[in-house]
Amino acid sequence: MKLHLQIWRQADARSTGRFVTYEADDVSPDESFLEMLDGVNEKLILKGEEPIAFDHDCREGICGTCGVVINGRPHGPRPATTTCQLHMRSFQDGQTIVIEPWRARAFPVVRDLVVDRGAFDRIISAGGFVSVSTGSAPDANALPVAKEDAELAMDAAACIGCGACVAVCPNASAMLFTAAKITHLGLLPQGQPERERRALGMVARMDEEGFGHCTNHGECEFACPKEIGVGTIARLNRDFLRAALMRGRRPGQGSEGGAG
Ligand code: SF4
Ligand code: FES
């Protein structure tokens, strides 16, 4: 395959970026998208030019680092597929492919296609965990969990923190990501003691990081490579509303940022 690539190049967050055109020859339809970029970089390095910076780690669809916008769609044209799991057979010979980084104020460009997704880590730090005493493993079935709850919690736990939901949202909202974490923990018995603080803390942090508000566009659900549904956002809203009301009834309760 021969492909015409238009790739965003940007030295850092303060520099002005621009699209640069590259030609990729001899691309195998069986290569992954990242292997195709590796090939472009090998040629750039041989020519003494700066390679294109892009993020990746597992290349198995589980770490969430590899997202780029491909022809206007986060992670490219295939549903439920991360950039690293996308293969070049999803494109046509001779096609032009436009590749750009996630665009969101809360995800500043580090270089070229790499953005800083540290804002997600800080949302997790604000409540996306359970505090447990460690020790010997508890007996199996010591904490019974209804099958339906276990299934829904596992579905939500599939979120890999890639940021595609933010990239696709016209408001650059992080609601789907935050809702996935709140749903995952809120459905399990271990998540109950910190449930109120979790909802208040994570939503407050999401706002502080500069993500936009959810206005129910629903694009996030379709861009998500792990098929996290917008039903999780309804759970987040319920938890947040209940926590805000409870806090109103109990003035003097700890601040939302102090979860954990
Ligand atoms: S909800 Fe989906 S799109 Fe958003 S960060 Fe998690 S896996 Fe990525
Ligand atoms: S490199 Fe890990 S999900 Fe793509």
Coordinates of C-alpha atoms in Angstrom, one line a residue, residues 73-82 85-86 90 221-227:
R73 CA -11.9 10.0 14.7
P74 CA -10.1 9.2 17.9
H75 CA -8.4 5.8 17.4
G76 CA -9.5 5.7 13.8
P77 CA -12.3 4.1 11.8
R78 CA -12.9 0.8 13.5
P79 CA -15.3 0.7 16.5
A80 CA -14.0 -0.7 19.8
T81 CA -10.4 -0.7 18.6
T82 CA -7.4 1.2 20.0
Q85 CA -4.9 -2.6 17.5
L86 CA -5.9 -0.9 14.2
S90 CA -8.8 -0.7 7.4
E221 CA -19.8 6.2 23.9
F222 CA -19.1 5.5 20.2
A223 CA -15.4 6.6 20.4
C224 CA -14.6 4.5 23.4
P225 CA -12.5 1.6 22.4
K226 CA -13.7 -0.3 25.5
E227 CA -17.4 0.4 24.8

